[in-house]
């Protein structure tokens, strides 16, 4: 089966697959922590503003680019963008839409394999009777590749199982593979989420060892701190969460939309998938981790734990808290929790495979099985370093450069292309072609004038993030002639490895210093590897471009 023969079986399947692409670990693990750290209920204000001014416009843009490129037989972003403007640069900008998916899938499948492993551990009662430290040790042993874990080399084994499952589903194609998984996985995800959310908010102090009602955690999460609204850091966090949660700037939405017919609706489909993701994130994502954690640990302890991030809470804390409910309910709750995370993960990782495979199918005429296998081998090669060297920061490097910087960069360029190069007149017509809803006219001007400016602003903000994220102090320092002090989280400082260099310089213990130096080598090696992938994809795009010229395609 070639890419051109593929199509979505049903509209419901398409929407569920698009929603599954967006719904991921960030909905349940990242969003609640971001909300607590950035003003609680007040975080919703910049979050919704970002959704309305960047999220929805980019959904319209990416669905439009995908359907428009699909009519020319293009199912990946390099030649989709080239179909909108013939200047050569755009197809190389489109490389981000393949590179990001490869890079993200390489560590995302590993993260996904955690959930599969924890489903089995929950079912067999691994966490029953363990202390909090005991549950943490299970996790730490898991991400340390050795023979001392419950299953020798467990992390590698489950990574291979998870990757093989992804490849097998992708080899079945869109309607028989990706769509069927979405139709099963998304309803189960939402169902599990609703059950766990009800259990969380109905916790009563004194029952099953709980010290607080579940509603206390819900109230704490959504109590607004309006002082945060004026902090640029909060707005950057909200914008970042919108990108992370909607899978924008990746190229997967465009690939999915490219299999639509010319006059199939994209306006209502985009809105449906986007708002379904928001429901899962805000309503369900905010009603599980925090209420349960506050119910058992109290607010002060939860504040400490949020500093460790959502992954720490989801994998190191919740299994211990579930165990307080007794072995049967703990097993059911654990299977539901890690099951919903697994479905959230696999529906996203499948979406990452589609544009990569579509490129090989379109340009080199590979069949579905061959392209799926090639994708799997690529992810295996790139993913193993994240498994073996997880504790040395390789995982974080993949996440930062492909899961953050690349997404913002690509989204910024595609917004400029769509609104200013392709032209808003043609772009607006494309959005509304076959639309089942009337798109508010205001979005014509938001897409043209506001969204690109905001994306440029966010990108520059990430590039020159000021020390301690204190923008007011940075501006005062700059105006007074003392310069602009960069934070170690800024892209410029990240490139320079400033934070790690400072740690090495400050280290007095010889063993620690050596470990940090090894980490430096691994991080630099990881960056070289990722850069090589980007260059490699660019070379393949160039070869495909030359083939098209020789065949009279341009």
Coordinates of C-alpha atoms in Angstrom, one line a residue:
X1 CA 0.0 0.0 0.0
X2 CA 1.5 3.4 -1.0
X3 CA 0.9 6.7 0.7
X4 CA -1.4 7.9 -2.0
X5 CA -3.8 4.9 -1.5
X6 CA -4.2 5.6 2.2
X7 CA -7.2 7.4 3.7
X8 CA -9.0 7.8 7.0
X9 CA -11.8 5.3 7.4
X10 CA -14.2 7.6 9.3
X11 CA -14.4 11.2 10.5
X12 CA -14.6 10.1 14.1
X13 CA -11.5 8.0 13.6
X14 CA -9.6 11.0 12.2
X15 CA -10.7 13.3 15.1
X16 CA -9.8 10.6 17.7
X17 CA -6.4 10.1 16.0
X18 CA -5.7 13.8 15.9
X19 CA -6.8 14.2 19.6
X20 CA -4.6 11.1 20.4
X21 CA -1.7 12.8 18.7
X22 CA -2.2 15.8 21.0
X23 CA -3.2 14.0 24.2
X24 CA 0.0 12.8 25.7
X25 CA 2.0 12.6 29.0
X26 CA 2.0 16.4 29.3
X27 CA -1.8 16.4 29.8
X28 CA -1.6 14.3 33.0
X29 CA 2.0 14.8 34.2
X30 CA 3.2 18.2 33.1
X31 CA 0.1 20.4 33.2
X32 CA -0.8 20.1 36.9
X33 CA 2.7 20.9 37.9
X34 CA 2.9 23.8 35.5
X35 CA -0.3 25.2 36.9
X36 CA 0.9 25.0 40.5
X37 CA 4.2 26.5 39.8
X38 CA 2.7 29.4 37.8
X39 CA -0.2 30.8 39.7
X40 CA -2.7 28.0 40.2
X41 CA -6.1 29.0 38.9
X42 CA -4.5 32.3 37.5
X43 CA -2.4 30.2 35.2
X44 CA -5.5 29.4 33.2
X45 CA -5.7 33.0 32.0
X46 CA -2.4 33.0 30.1
X47 CA -3.0 29.4 29.2
X48 CA -6.3 30.1 27.5
X49 CA -5.0 33.3 25.9
X50 CA -2.1 31.2 24.5
X51 CA -4.6 28.6 23.3
X52 CA -6.8 31.2 21.6
X53 CA -4.0 33.3 20.0
X54 CA -1.4 30.6 19.2
X55 CA -3.0 27.1 19.7
X56 CA -6.1 27.5 17.6
X57 CA -4.4 29.6 14.8
X58 CA -1.6 27.0 14.5
X59 CA -4.2 24.2 14.4
X60 CA -5.9 26.0 11.5
X61 CA -2.5 26.6 9.8
X62 CA -1.2 23.0 10.2
X63 CA -4.5 21.4 9.1
X64 CA -4.5 23.7 6.1
X65 CA -0.9 23.1 5.1
X66 CA -1.5 19.4 5.4
X67 CA -4.7 19.2 3.3
X68 CA -3.3 21.7 0.7
X69 CA 0.0 19.7 0.4
X70 CA -1.9 16.4 0.2
X71 CA -3.7 17.4 -3.0
X72 CA -0.3 17.4 -4.7
X73 CA 0.6 14.0 -3.3
X74 CA 2.8 15.5 -0.5
X75 CA 2.4 13.8 2.9
X76 CA 5.4 15.3 4.8
X77 CA 6.3 18.9 5.5
X78 CA 9.4 19.4 3.2
X79 CA 7.4 19.3 0.0
X80 CA 4.1 20.5 1.6
X81 CA 5.9 23.8 2.3
X82 CA 7.6 23.8 -1.1
X83 CA 4.1 23.5 -2.7
X84 CA 3.1 26.7 -0.9
X85 CA 6.2 28.6 -2.1
X86 CA 8.8 27.4 -4.6
X87 CA 11.8 29.0 -3.1
X88 CA 14.2 26.2 -2.1
X89 CA 14.6 27.3 1.5
X90 CA 11.1 26.2 2.5
X91 CA 11.6 22.5 1.9
X92 CA 14.7 22.6 4.2
X93 CA 12.6 24.5 6.8
X94 CA 10.2 21.6 6.4
X95 CA 13.0 19.2 7.5
X96 CA 12.0 20.2 11.0
X97 CA 8.7 18.3 10.5
X98 CA 10.6 15.1 10.0
X99 CA 13.6 15.7 12.3
X100 CA 11.4 16.6 15.3
X101 CA 9.3 13.4 15.0
X102 CA 12.4 11.2 14.8
X103 CA 14.1 12.9 17.8
X104 CA 11.0 13.0 20.0
X105 CA 9.9 9.4 19.2
X106 CA 13.4 8.3 20.2
X107 CA 12.9 9.2 23.8
X108 CA 9.1 9.2 23.8
X109 CA 8.9 5.5 23.1
X110 CA 11.2 4.9 26.0
X111 CA 9.0 7.0 28.3
X112 CA 6.0 5.1 26.8
X113 CA 7.7 1.8 27.7
X114 CA 7.8 2.9 31.4
X115 CA 4.0 3.0 31.4
X116 CA 3.7 -0.5 29.9
X117 CA 6.1 -1.9 32.5
X118 CA 4.2 -0.2 35.3
X119 CA 0.9 -1.5 34.1
X120 CA 2.3 -5.0 34.6
X121 CA 4.0 -4.2 38.0
X122 CA 0.7 -2.7 39.2
X123 CA -1.3 -5.7 38.2
X124 CA 1.1 -8.0 40.0
X125 CA 1.3 -5.9 43.1
X126 CA 4.9 -4.9 43.0
X127 CA 4.4 -1.7 44.9
X128 CA 2.2 -3.3 47.7
X129 CA 3.9 -3.0 51.1
X130 CA 6.7 -0.8 49.9
X131 CA 7.6 2.5 51.6
X132 CA 7.8 5.7 49.6
X133 CA 11.5 5.2 49.4
X134 CA 11.0 1.6 48.2
X135 CA 8.8 2.8 45.3
X136 CA 11.4 5.4 44.4
X137 CA 14.1 2.7 44.4
X138 CA 12.0 0.6 42.0
X139 CA 12.0 3.6 39.6
X140 CA 15.7 4.4 40.1
X141 CA 16.6 0.8 39.5
X142 CA 14.4 0.7 36.4
X143 CA 16.2 3.6 34.7
X144 CA 19.6 2.3 35.6
X145 CA 20.5 -0.4 33.1
X146 CA 21.8 -3.3 35.1
X147 CA 20.9 -6.8 36.2
X148 CA 19.8 -5.8 39.7
X149 CA 16.3 -4.8 38.7
X150 CA 13.2 -7.0 39.2
X151 CA 13.7 -8.1 35.6
X152 CA 17.3 -7.9 34.4
X153 CA 17.8 -5.1 31.8
X154 CA 14.1 -4.4 32.2
X155 CA 14.2 -0.9 30.7
X156 CA 15.8 -2.2 27.5
X157 CA 13.3 -5.2 27.2
X158 CA 10.2 -3.0 27.6
X159 CA 11.7 -0.4 25.2
X160 CA 12.1 -3.0 22.6
X161 CA 8.6 -4.4 23.2
X162 CA 7.0 -0.9 23.0
X163 CA 9.0 -0.1 19.8
X164 CA 8.0 -3.3 18.2
X165 CA 4.3 -2.7 19.0
X166 CA 4.6 0.8 17.4
X167 CA 6.2 -0.6 14.2
X168 CA 3.6 -3.4 13.9
X169 CA 0.7 -0.9 14.2
X170 CA 2.2 1.5 11.8
X171 CA 2.8 -1.3 9.3
X172 CA -1.0 -1.7 9.2
X173 CA -1.5 1.8 7.8
X174 CA -3.8 4.6 8.7
X175 CA -7.3 3.1 8.9
X176 CA -6.3 -0.4 9.9
X177 CA -3.6 0.6 12.3
X178 CA -3.5 4.2 13.7
X179 CA -7.2 4.8 13.5
X180 CA -8.2 1.5 15.1
X181 CA -5.8 2.2 18.0
X182 CA -7.2 5.7 18.5
X183 CA -10.8 4.4 18.5
X184 CA -9.9 1.9 21.3
X185 CA -7.3 3.9 23.2
X186 CA -8.9 7.3 23.4
X187 CA -12.3 6.1 24.9
X188 CA -10.4 3.9 27.4
X189 CA -8.1 6.8 28.3
X190 CA -11.0 9.2 29.0
X191 CA -12.9 6.5 30.8
X192 CA -9.9 5.6 33.1
X193 CA -9.3 9.3 33.6
X194 CA -12.9 10.0 34.7
X195 CA -12.9 7.1 37.1
X196 CA -9.6 8.1 38.7
X197 CA -10.7 11.8 38.9
X198 CA -13.9 10.8 40.7
X199 CA -11.9 8.7 43.1
X200 CA -9.4 11.5 43.7
X201 CA -11.9 14.3 44.5
X202 CA -14.1 12.0 46.6
X203 CA -11.2 11.1 49.0
X204 CA -12.2 11.7 52.6
X205 CA -9.8 12.5 55.4
X206 CA -9.5 9.5 57.7
X207 CA -10.5 7.0 55.0
X208 CA -7.7 4.6 53.7
X209 CA -5.1 6.7 55.4
X210 CA -5.9 10.0 53.8
X211 CA -5.2 13.1 55.9
X212 CA -7.1 15.5 53.7
X213 CA -10.2 15.5 51.5
X214 CA -9.5 15.3 47.8
X215 CA -11.2 18.5 47.2
X216 CA -8.5 20.3 49.2
X217 CA -6.0 19.4 46.5
X218 CA -8.4 20.5 43.8
X219 CA -9.0 23.8 45.6
X220 CA -5.2 24.3 46.1
X221 CA -4.5 23.6 42.4
X222 CA -7.1 26.1 41.2
X223 CA -6.8 28.8 43.8
X224 CA -5.6 31.8 41.8
X225 CA -2.4 33.8 42.5
X226 CA -3.1 36.8 40.4
X227 CA 0.3 38.3 41.1
X228 CA 1.7 35.8 38.6
X229 CA -0.2 37.3 35.7
X230 CA 2.3 40.1 35.3
X231 CA 5.3 37.7 35.3
X232 CA 6.6 37.0 31.7
X233 CA 7.9 33.7 32.9
X234 CA 4.3 32.5 33.5
X235 CA 3.3 33.5 30.0
X236 CA 6.2 31.7 28.5
X237 CA 5.3 28.6 30.5
X238 CA 1.7 28.8 29.3
X239 CA 2.8 29.2 25.7
X240 CA 5.2 26.2 26.1
X241 CA 2.5 24.1 27.6
X242 CA 0.2 24.9 24.6
X243 CA 2.8 23.7 22.2
X244 CA 3.6 20.7 24.2
X245 CA 0.0 19.6 24.7
X246 CA -1.3 20.2 21.1
X247 CA 1.8 18.7 19.4
X248 CA 2.3 21.8 17.4
X249 CA 5.3 22.5 15.2
X250 CA 6.0 18.7 14.8
X251 CA 4.7 17.9 11.3
X252 CA 2.4 15.1 12.5
X253 CA -0.8 17.2 12.3
X254 CA 0.1 18.2 8.7
X255 CA 0.7 14.5 7.8
X256 CA -2.6 13.4 9.2
X257 CA -4.5 16.2 7.4
X258 CA -2.7 15.4 4.1
X259 CA -4.8 12.3 3.7
X260 CA -8.1 14.3 3.7
X261 CA -10.0 14.9 0.4
X262 CA -9.7 18.4 -1.1
X263 CA -13.1 19.6 0.3
X264 CA -13.1 17.7 3.6
X265 CA -13.7 19.9 6.6
X266 CA -10.7 21.0 8.5
X267 CA -12.1 23.9 10.6
X268 CA -14.5 21.9 12.7
X269 CA -12.1 18.9 12.8
X270 CA -9.3 21.1 14.1
X271 CA -11.5 22.7 16.8
X272 CA -12.9 19.3 17.8
X273 CA -9.5 17.7 18.3
X274 CA -8.1 20.8 20.0
X275 CA -11.0 21.2 22.5
X276 CA -11.0 17.5 23.2
X277 CA -7.4 17.8 24.2
X278 CA -8.1 20.8 26.4
X279 CA -10.9 18.8 28.2
X280 CA -8.6 15.9 28.9
X281 CA -5.8 18.2 30.1
X282 CA -7.7 20.8 32.2
X283 CA -10.5 18.7 33.5
X284 CA -9.0 15.3 33.9
X285 CA -5.3 16.1 34.0
X286 CA -5.9 18.6 36.9
X287 CA -8.1 16.2 38.9
X288 CA -5.9 13.2 39.5
X289 CA -2.3 13.7 40.6
X290 CA -2.7 16.8 42.8
X291 CA -5.9 15.9 44.7
X292 CA -4.6 12.4 45.5
X293 CA -1.2 13.7 46.5
X294 CA -2.5 16.4 48.7
X295 CA -5.1 14.0 50.2
X296 CA -2.2 11.8 51.5
X297 CA 0.8 14.0 51.8
X298 CA -0.5 17.5 52.5
X299 CA 0.1 20.7 50.6
X300 CA 3.6 21.4 51.8
X301 CA 4.9 18.0 50.8
X302 CA 3.2 18.3 47.4
X303 CA 4.9 21.7 46.8
X304 CA 8.3 19.9 47.4
X305 CA 7.4 17.1 45.0
X306 CA 6.3 19.5 42.2
X307 CA 9.9 20.7 42.1
X308 CA 10.7 17.2 40.8
X309 CA 8.3 17.5 37.9
X310 CA 5.3 15.5 36.8
X311 CA 7.3 12.3 36.0
X312 CA 8.6 12.1 39.6
X313 CA 5.0 12.5 40.9
X314 CA 3.5 10.1 38.4
X315 CA 6.0 7.2 38.7
X316 CA 7.5 7.7 42.2
X317 CA 4.6 9.0 44.2
X318 CA 1.2 7.7 42.9
X319 CA 2.1 4.0 43.0
X320 CA 2.9 4.4 46.7
X321 CA -0.4 6.3 47.3
X322 CA -2.5 3.7 45.3
X323 CA -1.1 1.0 47.6
X324 CA -2.8 2.7 50.5
X325 CA -6.1 1.6 49.1
X326 CA -5.5 -2.1 49.5
X327 CA -4.1 -4.6 47.1
X328 CA -7.2 -5.0 44.9
X329 CA -8.0 -1.3 44.4
X330 CA -4.3 -0.5 44.2
X331 CA -3.9 -2.9 41.3
X332 CA -7.0 -1.6 39.5
X333 CA -6.0 2.0 40.0
X334 CA -2.4 1.4 38.9
X335 CA -3.5 -0.4 35.8
X336 CA -5.9 2.5 35.0
X337 CA -3.4 5.2 35.7
X338 CA -0.5 3.7 33.8
X339 CA -2.9 2.3 31.2
X340 CA -4.2 5.8 30.4
X341 CA -0.7 7.1 30.2
X342 CA 0.2 4.2 27.8
X343 CA -2.7 5.0 25.5
X344 CA -1.8 8.7 25.7
X345 CA 1.8 7.8 24.7
X346 CA 1.2 5.3 21.9
X347 CA -1.4 7.4 20.1
X348 CA 1.2 10.2 20.1
X349 CA 4.2 8.1 19.1
X350 CA 2.2 6.6 16.2
X351 CA 1.6 10.1 15.0
X352 CA 5.3 10.7 15.0
X353 CA 5.9 7.8 12.7
X354 CA 3.4 8.8 10.0
X355 CA 5.2 11.8 8.5
X356 CA 8.6 10.0 8.5
X357 CA 7.1 7.0 6.8
X358 CA 5.1 9.1 4.4
X359 CA 8.3 10.9 3.2
X360 CA 9.9 7.6 2.3
X361 CA 6.7 6.4 0.6
X362 CA 6.2 9.6 -1.4
X363 CA 9.8 10.1 -2.5
X364 CA 11.3 6.7 -2.6
X365 CA 8.2 4.5 -3.2
X366 CA 8.7 2.3 -0.2
X367 CA 5.7 0.3 0.9
X368 CA 4.0 0.5 4.3
X369 CA 5.9 -2.4 6.0
X370 CA 9.3 -1.4 4.7
X371 CA 8.9 2.3 5.8
X372 CA 7.5 1.2 9.2
X373 CA 10.5 -1.1 9.7
X374 CA 12.9 1.7 8.7
X375 CA 11.3 4.1 11.2
X376 CA 11.6 1.4 13.9
X377 CA 15.3 0.8 13.2
X378 CA 16.0 4.5 13.2
X379 CA 14.2 5.0 16.6
X380 CA 16.0 1.9 18.0
X381 CA 19.4 3.3 17.0
X382 CA 18.6 6.8 18.3
X383 CA 16.6 5.7 21.3
X384 CA 19.0 3.3 22.9
X385 CA 21.3 6.2 24.1
X386 CA 18.3 7.6 26.0
X387 CA 17.8 4.3 27.7
X388 CA 21.4 3.4 28.5
X389 CA 22.4 7.0 29.5
X390 CA 19.2 8.3 31.0
X391 CA 20.9 9.3 34.2
X392 CA 23.6 11.2 32.4
X393 CA 21.1 13.6 30.8
X394 CA 20.9 12.3 27.2
X395 CA 17.1 11.9 27.6
X396 CA 16.9 15.6 28.6
X397 CA 19.0 16.7 25.6
X398 CA 16.6 15.0 23.2
X399 CA 13.7 16.5 24.9
X400 CA 15.1 20.0 24.9
X401 CA 16.4 20.3 21.4
X402 CA 13.8 18.2 19.5
X403 CA 10.8 18.5 21.9
X404 CA 11.1 22.2 22.6
X405 CA 13.5 24.3 20.5
X406 CA 12.7 22.6 17.2
X407 CA 8.9 22.9 17.7
X408 CA 9.0 26.6 18.3
X409 CA 11.4 27.2 15.4
X410 CA 9.3 25.3 12.9
X411 CA 6.0 26.8 14.1
X412 CA 7.4 30.3 13.8
X413 CA 8.5 29.7 10.2
X414 CA 5.3 27.9 9.1
X415 CA 3.2 30.8 10.5
X416 CA 5.2 33.3 8.6
X417 CA 5.0 31.1 5.4
X418 CA 1.2 30.7 5.7
X419 CA 0.2 34.2 6.6
X420 CA 2.8 36.3 4.7
X421 CA 4.4 34.2 1.9
X422 CA 1.5 31.9 0.8
X423 CA -0.7 34.9 1.7
X424 CA -3.6 35.3 4.1
X425 CA -6.1 35.7 1.3
X426 CA -5.3 32.2 0.0
X427 CA -4.8 30.9 3.5
X428 CA -8.2 32.1 4.7
X429 CA -9.8 30.5 1.7
X430 CA -8.0 27.3 2.4
X431 CA -9.2 27.2 6.1
X432 CA -12.8 27.8 5.1
X433 CA -12.9 25.4 2.1
X434 CA -15.5 22.8 2.9
X435 CA -15.8 24.1 6.5
X436 CA -18.7 22.8 8.6
X437 CA -18.5 25.8 10.8
X438 CA -18.1 29.5 10.2
X439 CA -14.7 30.5 11.4
X440 CA -14.8 33.9 13.2
X441 CA -13.4 36.6 10.9
X442 CA -11.2 37.8 13.7
X443 CA -8.9 34.8 13.2
X444 CA -8.0 36.0 9.8
X445 CA -6.2 38.9 11.5
X446 CA -5.0 36.9 14.5
X447 CA -3.3 34.5 12.1
X448 CA -1.7 37.2 10.1
X449 CA -0.7 39.8 12.7
X450 CA -0.8 38.3 16.2
X451 CA 0.3 34.7 16.0
X452 CA 3.6 35.2 14.1
X453 CA 4.5 38.1 16.3
X454 CA 3.8 36.1 19.5
X455 CA 5.8 33.1 18.1
X456 CA 8.8 35.4 17.3
X457 CA 8.5 37.0 20.8
X458 CA 8.4 33.6 22.5
X459 CA 11.4 32.3 20.5
X460 CA 13.5 35.4 21.3
X461 CA 12.4 35.1 24.9
X462 CA 13.6 31.5 25.1
X463 CA 16.9 32.6 23.3
X464 CA 17.7 35.3 25.9
X465 CA 15.9 34.2 29.0
X466 CA 17.1 36.6 31.8
X467 CA 18.8 35.5 35.0
X468 CA 16.3 33.8 37.3
X469 CA 13.6 34.5 34.7
X470 CA 13.4 38.0 36.2
X471 CA 12.5 40.1 33.2
X472 CA 11.9 43.3 35.1
X473 CA 15.4 43.1 36.7
X474 CA 16.9 42.3 33.4
X475 CA 15.4 45.3 31.6
X476 CA 16.5 47.6 34.5
X477 CA 20.0 46.2 34.3
X478 CA 20.1 46.7 30.6
X479 CA 18.8 50.2 30.7
X480 CA 21.3 51.1 33.5
X481 CA 24.2 49.9 31.3
X482 CA 25.0 46.7 33.2
X483 CA 24.1 44.4 30.4
X484 CA 21.6 41.6 30.0
X485 CA 22.4 38.7 32.3
X486 CA 21.3 35.4 30.8
X487 CA 19.8 32.5 32.8
X488 CA 21.3 29.0 32.3
X489 CA 17.9 27.9 30.9
X490 CA 18.2 30.3 27.9
X491 CA 19.0 28.7 24.6
X492 CA 22.3 30.6 24.3
X493 CA 23.5 29.3 27.7
X494 CA 22.2 25.8 26.9
X495 CA 24.3 25.8 23.7
X496 CA 27.4 26.8 25.8
X497 CA 26.7 24.2 28.5
X498 CA 27.2 26.9 31.1
X499 CA 25.4 25.2 33.9
X500 CA 27.3 21.9 33.5
X501 CA 30.6 23.8 33.2
X502 CA 29.9 25.7 36.4
X503 CA 29.2 22.3 38.2
X504 CA 32.5 20.9 36.9
X505 CA 34.4 24.0 38.0
X506 CA 32.8 23.9 41.5
X507 CA 33.3 20.1 42.0
X508 CA 35.9 19.3 44.6
X509 CA 35.3 15.5 44.7
X510 CA 37.5 13.8 42.1
X511 CA 34.9 11.1 41.4
X512 CA 32.1 13.6 41.0
X513 CA 34.2 15.8 38.7
X514 CA 35.0 12.8 36.5
X515 CA 31.3 11.9 36.3
X516 CA 30.4 15.4 35.3
X517 CA 33.1 15.4 32.6
X518 CA 31.8 12.2 31.3
X519 CA 28.3 13.7 31.2
X520 CA 29.7 16.7 29.2
X521 CA 31.1 14.3 26.6
X522 CA 27.8 12.4 26.4
X523 CA 25.8 15.6 26.0
X524 CA 28.1 17.0 23.3
X525 CA 27.9 13.6 21.6
X526 CA 24.2 13.7 21.8
X527 CA 24.1 17.1 20.1
X528 CA 26.4 15.9 17.3
X529 CA 24.1 12.9 16.8
X530 CA 21.0 15.0 16.6
X531 CA 22.7 17.5 14.2
X532 CA 23.8 14.5 12.1
X533 CA 20.1 13.4 11.9
X534 CA 19.0 16.8 10.8
X535 CA 21.7 17.0 8.1
X536 CA 20.9 13.4 7.1
X537 CA 17.2 14.2 6.6
X538 CA 18.2 17.4 4.7
X539 CA 20.4 15.3 2.3
X540 CA 17.5 12.9 1.7
X541 CA 15.2 15.9 1.0
X542 CA 17.8 17.2 -1.5
X543 CA 18.0 13.8 -3.2
X544 CA 14.2 13.7 -3.4
X545 CA 14.2 17.2 -4.8
X546 CA 16.7 16.2 -7.6
X547 CA 14.6 13.1 -8.4
X548 CA 11.5 15.2 -8.8
X549 CA 13.4 17.6 -11.1
X550 CA 14.7 14.7 -13.2
X551 CA 11.2 13.3 -13.4
X552 CA 9.7 16.6 -14.4
X553 CA 8.0 17.1 -11.1
X554 CA 9.0 20.8 -10.8

